[in-house]
Amino acid sequence: MESNAGVNRQDMLDALPHLRRFAISLSGNQADGDDLLQTTVERVLKKGAPKDVDIRKWMFRICKNIWIDEIRSRQVRTRAVESQDITIHDRPESEQEIMDKLKLAQVKTAMKKLPDEQRAVLSLVAIEGYSYKDTAEILDTPIGTVMSRLARARKNLAGQFSEGAGPFTPAQAYRA
Amino acid sequence: MTFTIEQLSAYLDGELHSDLMSKIESALASDETLAAQLKALDTANKAVKTAFEDIADEPVPAHILALLVQESVPEQNEVANNIIPFRARLSAFSVSKWAAPLAASLAMMIGVTVGRGTMLASSAHDETLFAQLSGTVTTSSPLYEVLETKPSATQTHFGKGTNIKPTLTFETLDGKYCREFQVQSQISAQRGLACRSEVHWQIVTLNQTEISGSGGYQTASGSKDEIADEFVDQLIDQMISGDPLGLESEGKLLKQGWQNK
């Protein structure tokens, strides 16, 4: 790593609330998210960051890598994945109606069911508001991959939020 | 013309070329299925955004903040040499450059609680009190009256051996008034910082420690409590504009209901 790259703790501090949200969205619960956040901060403090890198984006990248490469693989071995099905029987009529029916916790559970890579992309774009370009940079992946993972993530969630297969297959199911 | 789900999804984010954006836009007007698909994607997207929205407003756990705020960490020599220590940066830049954004970010961390682990040793009375001392201090909280009306160094009793005492009043760099205070009960003591917003007081940080003996608020050297204590000191250092208020100017503010007009 380059030295004296101007990485400073204030920028890291500023990023923490958002990074914590990202960590919680990845890990699916607050305790694991806070552990992930702590590991991320410790890692960046210890190993530093490349010269001229945007420390905020860098921290998101390290966070995602730690989750995918270290914590998650450990969890898969040691912990059974708890899952809770979400069923909405009525045809969704309005966004408000759906929001009322889906408790926030259920949305989070639905989010948990997504493959990790889809969840990471969705979290960066939909929750953190990053552009596709920035998301591709953070995840070190082509923009096309960001696009397709994002679309699949949204489609998967939409499928969980509506009866049957939702509006996508077959399209008519939504019109009933 | 048919569109892929990738395209619809990217349409939601405004991430398509403008010609494709307008093609989808005009197709939406006549294609009910397409509109339903877009709506389903949009709803899922908004649900996720809403579900996680508030997390960024929650306090970051103090032990994680402390990793970045504390001056010397045991593994200091392991810390990468391109991370500028917090203190070093403070002296490397002029006050005006760092202070305003710092104050803003500190304001964002409102509600940080430090050393809550010691709660386990507290009585039910303390727990109730502690619960009342988190987040926004409304008029129903015992702390409200103290912060709003009592001069510094004046102790107010709340029964069961609990006392609350403001210890310092200062103005922040962005023109808010904040007060440091101490809450002491028989078995625990808290040192906190609250800032006044338009109508109420907001706890910025609250640091609780157990008391052994009658020494009041004190922390063991090198302990987690001490780190938390330093954190409060640094917080005040970073927020304060000039010197703390003297009793006279504080008294004026108390009289004027914290309006300096």
XYZ file of C-alpha atoms in Angstrom:
437
model
C 0.000 0.000 0.000
C 1.113 3.528 -0.704
C 1.890 5.700 2.234
C 0.607 9.129 3.179
C -2.306 8.841 0.829
C -4.274 11.354 2.833
C -6.653 8.773 4.200
C -7.974 10.248 7.350
C -10.053 9.119 10.214
C -12.570 11.902 9.872
C -13.578 10.667 6.417
C -13.815 7.188 7.857
C -15.960 8.448 10.721
C -18.253 10.252 8.311
C -18.797 7.052 6.370
C -19.634 4.921 9.395
C -23.418 5.372 9.643
C -23.847 4.419 5.990
C -21.281 1.664 6.115
C -23.053 0.266 9.152
C -26.322 0.224 7.237
C -24.616 -1.581 4.385
C -23.128 -4.112 6.809
C -26.516 -4.732 8.407
C -28.180 -5.108 5.019
C -25.557 -7.647 3.991
C -25.533 -9.686 7.162
C -29.260 -9.484 7.778
C -29.160 -8.461 11.415
C -27.746 -5.760 13.624
C -25.386 -7.858 15.734
C -23.652 -9.421 12.753
C -23.717 -6.089 10.943
C -21.942 -4.349 13.812
C -19.358 -7.133 13.968
C -18.829 -6.775 10.244
C -18.498 -3.011 10.592
C -15.944 -3.372 13.370
C -13.890 -5.878 11.378
C -14.005 -3.559 8.378
C -12.785 -0.534 10.324
C -10.025 -2.561 11.983
C -8.942 -3.963 8.647
C -8.769 -0.577 6.941
C -6.895 0.913 9.900
C -4.406 -1.900 9.831
C -3.892 -2.310 6.108
C -4.593 1.179 4.871
C -5.968 2.022 1.457
C -4.440 2.576 -1.976
C -3.257 6.046 -2.837
C -5.953 8.457 -4.037
C -8.751 6.003 -3.381
C -12.118 7.298 -2.186
C -11.943 5.976 1.364
C -15.718 5.709 1.605
C -15.968 3.458 -1.442
C -12.903 1.572 -0.309
C -14.521 0.799 3.031
C -17.668 -0.452 1.303
C -15.529 -2.741 -0.822
C -13.574 -4.128 2.134
C -16.813 -4.601 4.022
C -18.388 -6.590 1.211
C -15.256 -8.699 0.741
C -15.015 -9.511 4.429
C -18.640 -10.505 4.425
C -18.478 -12.718 1.365
C -15.028 -14.218 1.872
C -14.798 -14.568 5.598
C -17.869 -14.159 7.726
C -20.499 -15.570 5.468
C -18.538 -18.680 4.584
C -18.030 -19.252 8.284
C -21.728 -18.784 8.948
C -22.765 -21.233 6.296
C -20.755 -23.880 8.036
C -21.800 -23.123 11.556
C -25.253 -21.726 11.434
C -28.416 -22.952 9.838
C -30.024 -20.239 7.788
C -33.233 -19.223 9.403
C -35.840 -18.254 6.912
C -39.351 -17.069 7.108
C -41.702 -17.174 4.197
C -43.585 -14.125 3.199
C -46.907 -14.640 1.555
C -49.146 -11.922 0.343
C -52.339 -13.395 -0.892
C -54.059 -10.404 -2.317
C -53.182 -8.872 -5.556
C -51.046 -5.885 -4.705
C -52.963 -2.783 -5.566
C -50.891 0.061 -4.393
C -47.483 0.672 -3.082
C -48.976 1.919 0.165
C -50.991 -1.255 0.528
C -47.922 -3.362 0.069
C -45.930 -1.300 2.486
C -48.686 -1.687 5.042
C -48.806 -5.393 4.633
C -45.150 -6.005 4.607
C -43.727 -5.200 7.932
C -40.279 -3.791 7.600
C -38.845 -6.863 9.240
C -40.380 -8.988 6.528
C -38.759 -6.905 3.838
C -35.491 -7.509 5.577
C -36.175 -11.227 5.653
C -36.958 -11.160 1.942
C -33.730 -9.283 1.390
C -31.860 -11.965 3.326
C -33.058 -14.607 0.920
C -31.346 -12.951 -2.005
C -27.984 -14.302 -3.084
C -25.221 -12.246 -1.460
C -24.013 -10.616 -4.653
C -27.514 -9.466 -5.546
C -28.065 -8.130 -2.067
C -24.809 -6.174 -2.167
C -25.726 -4.518 -5.473
C -29.272 -3.758 -4.375
C -28.060 -2.307 -1.117
C -25.541 -0.011 -2.790
C -27.921 1.253 -5.460
C -31.349 1.226 -3.814
C -30.383 2.019 -0.235
C -27.124 3.931 -0.455
C -27.971 5.631 -3.734
C -24.744 4.848 -5.574
C -24.674 5.088 -9.361
C -24.043 1.953 -11.404
C -20.570 3.213 -12.140
C -19.712 3.722 -8.484
C -21.279 0.406 -7.552
C -19.221 -1.364 -10.209
C -16.144 0.327 -8.826
C -16.902 -0.614 -5.231
C -17.631 -4.221 -6.085
C -14.860 -4.431 -8.658
C -17.236 -5.837 -11.207
C -18.389 -4.756 -14.714
C -21.372 -2.396 -14.982
C -23.266 -5.022 -16.981
C -23.001 -7.376 -14.030
C -24.287 -4.660 -11.702
C -27.263 -4.144 -14.005
C -28.194 -7.795 -14.236
C -27.725 -8.535 -10.531
C -29.803 -5.524 -9.644
C -32.586 -6.539 -12.019
C -32.607 -10.084 -10.648
C -32.611 -8.811 -7.069
C -35.607 -6.575 -7.735
C -37.419 -9.259 -9.658
C -36.798 -11.784 -6.882
C -38.149 -9.393 -4.280
C -41.125 -8.459 -6.437
C -41.836 -12.181 -6.762
C -41.802 -12.553 -2.987
C -44.090 -9.570 -2.545
C -46.833 -10.764 -4.876
C -48.975 -13.803 -5.289
C -47.628 -16.549 -7.519
C -44.944 -15.483 -9.877
C -45.936 -11.834 -9.969
C -46.150 -9.822 -13.127
C -43.253 -11.423 -14.872
C -44.175 -15.016 -15.636
C -46.777 -15.169 -16.953
C -47.437 -11.495 -17.383
C -51.201 -11.951 -17.302
C -51.164 -13.225 -13.737
C -50.876 -9.668 -12.590
C -53.944 -8.452 -14.396
C -56.474 -10.860 -12.922
C -41.049 -3.416 -28.746
C -40.105 -5.532 -25.765
C -37.766 -4.564 -22.994
C -35.694 -6.725 -20.715
C -36.039 -6.631 -16.952
C -32.495 -5.265 -16.813
C -33.627 -2.338 -18.927
C -36.736 -1.741 -16.826
C -34.670 -1.901 -13.674
C -32.115 0.534 -15.090
C -34.986 2.784 -16.199
C -35.963 3.097 -12.531
C -32.502 4.385 -11.749
C -32.339 6.664 -14.761
C -29.276 4.742 -15.882
C -30.217 4.149 -19.526
C -29.308 6.163 -22.585
C -31.813 8.892 -23.136
C -33.244 7.366 -26.328
C -33.997 4.095 -24.534
C -35.400 6.007 -21.558
C -37.891 7.776 -23.785
C -38.771 4.591 -25.668
C -39.676 2.904 -22.406
C -41.523 5.981 -21.272
C -43.779 6.024 -24.306
C -44.291 2.242 -24.203
C -45.432 2.506 -20.581
C -48.357 4.664 -21.611
C -49.912 1.918 -23.690
C -48.447 -1.333 -22.404
C -50.245 -2.397 -19.256
C -48.033 -5.419 -18.667
C -44.909 -3.367 -18.946
C -46.327 -0.815 -16.537
C -47.210 -3.572 -14.071
C -43.722 -4.999 -14.288
C -42.127 -1.643 -13.742
C -44.398 -0.971 -10.818
C -43.540 -4.305 -9.219
C -39.826 -3.592 -9.524
C -40.301 -0.086 -8.214
C -42.356 -1.264 -5.251
C -39.779 -3.878 -4.306
C -37.084 -1.269 -4.604
C -38.900 1.252 -2.444
C -39.737 -1.376 0.164
C -36.051 -2.147 0.583
C -35.103 1.512 0.676
C -37.724 2.223 3.319
C -36.855 -0.806 5.426
C -33.242 0.237 5.764
C -33.606 4.009 5.606
C -33.489 4.748 9.319
C -30.444 2.651 10.086
C -28.087 5.366 8.910
C -29.585 7.691 11.547
C -28.912 5.259 14.355
C -25.881 5.762 16.546
C -22.778 3.863 15.575
C -21.756 1.668 18.522
C -19.269 3.544 20.684
C -16.676 0.791 20.670
C -16.470 1.118 16.885
C -16.321 4.924 17.000
C -13.611 4.590 19.601
C -11.450 2.708 17.086
C -11.251 5.921 15.092
C -11.494 8.547 17.793
C -9.208 7.329 20.520
C -5.769 8.819 20.466
C -3.566 5.859 21.134
C -4.506 2.304 20.435
C -2.448 -0.604 21.784
C -1.597 -1.748 18.271
C -0.567 1.732 17.223
C 2.558 0.494 15.469
C 0.452 -1.910 13.434
C -1.750 0.851 12.133
C -1.061 1.489 8.484
C 1.123 4.493 7.965
C -1.230 6.172 5.537
C -3.968 6.571 8.104
C -3.577 9.979 9.621
C -4.292 9.819 13.325
C -7.323 11.796 14.319
C -5.395 14.190 16.522
C -2.680 14.733 13.973
C -5.246 15.772 11.474
C -6.778 18.235 13.857
C -3.526 20.086 14.112
C -2.722 19.722 10.437
C -5.706 21.754 9.299
C -7.029 25.071 10.346
C -9.996 24.950 12.664
C -12.501 26.289 10.203
C -11.700 23.614 7.654
C -12.399 20.617 9.782
C -14.677 21.899 12.447
C -17.928 22.464 10.612
C -18.221 19.070 8.910
C -17.031 17.426 12.083
C -19.678 19.122 14.112
C -22.240 18.044 11.546
C -21.119 14.451 11.676
C -21.130 14.514 15.430
C -24.638 15.846 15.402
C -25.514 12.881 13.219
C -24.212 10.519 15.834
C -26.751 11.771 18.285
C -27.685 9.181 20.813
C -24.361 7.429 21.011
C -24.329 5.503 24.231
C -21.148 4.338 25.757
C -20.525 1.638 28.277
C -24.033 0.335 28.382
C -22.723 -3.065 29.377
C -22.604 -1.840 32.920
C -26.371 -1.598 32.839
C -26.505 -5.235 33.888
C -25.405 -4.243 37.343
C -27.946 -1.469 37.643
C -31.163 -1.481 39.537
C -34.554 -1.309 37.899
C -34.819 2.312 38.996
C -31.612 3.097 37.199
C -32.758 1.329 34.096
C -35.934 3.331 33.989
C -33.953 6.489 34.443
C -31.479 5.439 31.809
C -34.290 4.781 29.360
C -35.555 8.296 29.996
C -32.127 9.681 29.342
C -31.724 8.427 25.792
C -32.309 10.211 22.539
C -34.629 13.178 22.672
C -35.172 14.739 26.062
C -38.761 15.883 26.087
C -40.496 17.846 28.805
C -41.544 14.613 30.522
C -37.977 13.588 31.223
C -36.472 14.520 34.597
C -33.457 15.714 32.705
C -35.401 18.280 30.710
C -36.120 20.629 33.566
C -32.545 20.402 34.775
C -31.028 21.201 31.392
C -33.550 23.872 30.632
C -33.567 25.760 33.919
C -30.739 24.833 36.311
C -27.400 26.611 36.407
C -24.256 24.537 36.157
C -22.999 22.919 39.340
C -26.480 22.939 40.828
C -27.578 19.521 41.955
C -31.222 18.498 41.650
C -32.534 15.513 43.594
C -34.923 13.018 42.103
C -35.498 10.624 44.976
C -33.957 7.252 45.596
C -30.563 8.870 45.849
C -30.514 10.091 42.275
C -29.074 13.486 41.455
C -28.697 15.336 38.193
C -26.246 18.176 37.805
C -25.283 20.232 34.761
C -21.531 20.659 34.746
C -20.715 22.740 31.701
C -22.486 24.882 29.142
C -21.029 25.858 25.815
C -21.902 27.076 22.358
C -21.061 24.891 19.376
C -19.398 25.962 16.170
C -22.759 25.912 14.421
C -24.397 28.071 17.059
C -26.183 25.477 19.172
C -26.071 25.346 22.936
C -24.918 22.168 24.604
C -24.588 21.129 28.204
C -22.568 18.471 29.840
C -24.288 16.867 32.805
C -23.865 14.182 35.400
C -26.459 11.805 36.672
C -25.637 10.000 39.832
C -27.523 7.283 41.588
C -26.465 4.962 44.385
C -24.821 2.419 42.144
C -24.049 4.133 38.896
C -23.057 7.454 37.465
C -23.505 8.849 34.014
C -21.770 11.612 32.234
C -23.623 12.941 29.269
C -23.771 15.633 26.703
C -26.993 17.118 25.391
C -27.611 19.836 22.846
C -30.615 22.046 22.529
C -32.572 21.949 19.315
C -35.500 24.252 18.719
C -37.790 22.935 21.425
C -36.095 20.071 23.174
C -32.763 18.673 24.223
C -31.073 15.874 22.370
C -28.645 13.514 24.066
C -25.447 13.443 22.067
C -23.671 10.955 24.223
C -24.183 9.264 27.534
C -21.486 7.413 29.307
C -22.343 5.241 32.240
C -20.004 3.830 34.782
C -20.444 1.910 37.994
C -19.606 3.508 41.260
C -17.610 1.814 43.917
C -17.595 3.872 47.057
C -18.773 7.450 47.094
C -16.350 8.952 44.627
C -19.035 9.763 42.082
C -18.170 9.602 38.450
C -14.798 8.029 37.913
C -13.296 5.603 35.483
C -10.559 3.032 35.879
C -7.336 3.769 34.079
C -7.079 2.037 30.721
C -10.566 0.580 30.984
C -13.287 0.679 28.387
C -14.926 3.309 30.595
C -11.869 5.494 30.405
C -11.820 5.292 26.637
C -15.470 6.264 26.649
C -14.665 9.111 29.005
C -11.959 10.423 26.723
C -14.444 10.159 23.932
C -16.745 12.607 25.721
C -13.827 14.978 26.308
C -12.817 14.862 22.673
C -16.366 15.320 21.569
C -16.632 18.513 23.580
C -13.242 19.703 22.321
C -14.375 19.248 18.770
C -17.792 20.802 19.133
C -17.044 23.797 21.291
C -16.709 27.287 19.905
C -14.355 29.266 22.105
C -14.603 28.825 25.842
C -17.400 27.361 27.920
C -19.974 29.904 29.042
C -19.477 31.580 32.376
C -22.228 31.448 34.975
C -23.355 34.937 34.048
C -23.922 34.317 30.348
C -25.354 30.927 31.191
C -27.791 32.564 33.588
C -28.875 34.955 30.855
C -29.616 32.058 28.536
C -31.555 30.217 31.228
C -33.703 33.318 31.694
C -34.268 33.784 27.999
C -35.209 30.135 27.409
C -32.022 29.530 25.428
C -32.816 32.230 22.891
C -29.853 34.504 22.506
C -31.784 37.365 20.983
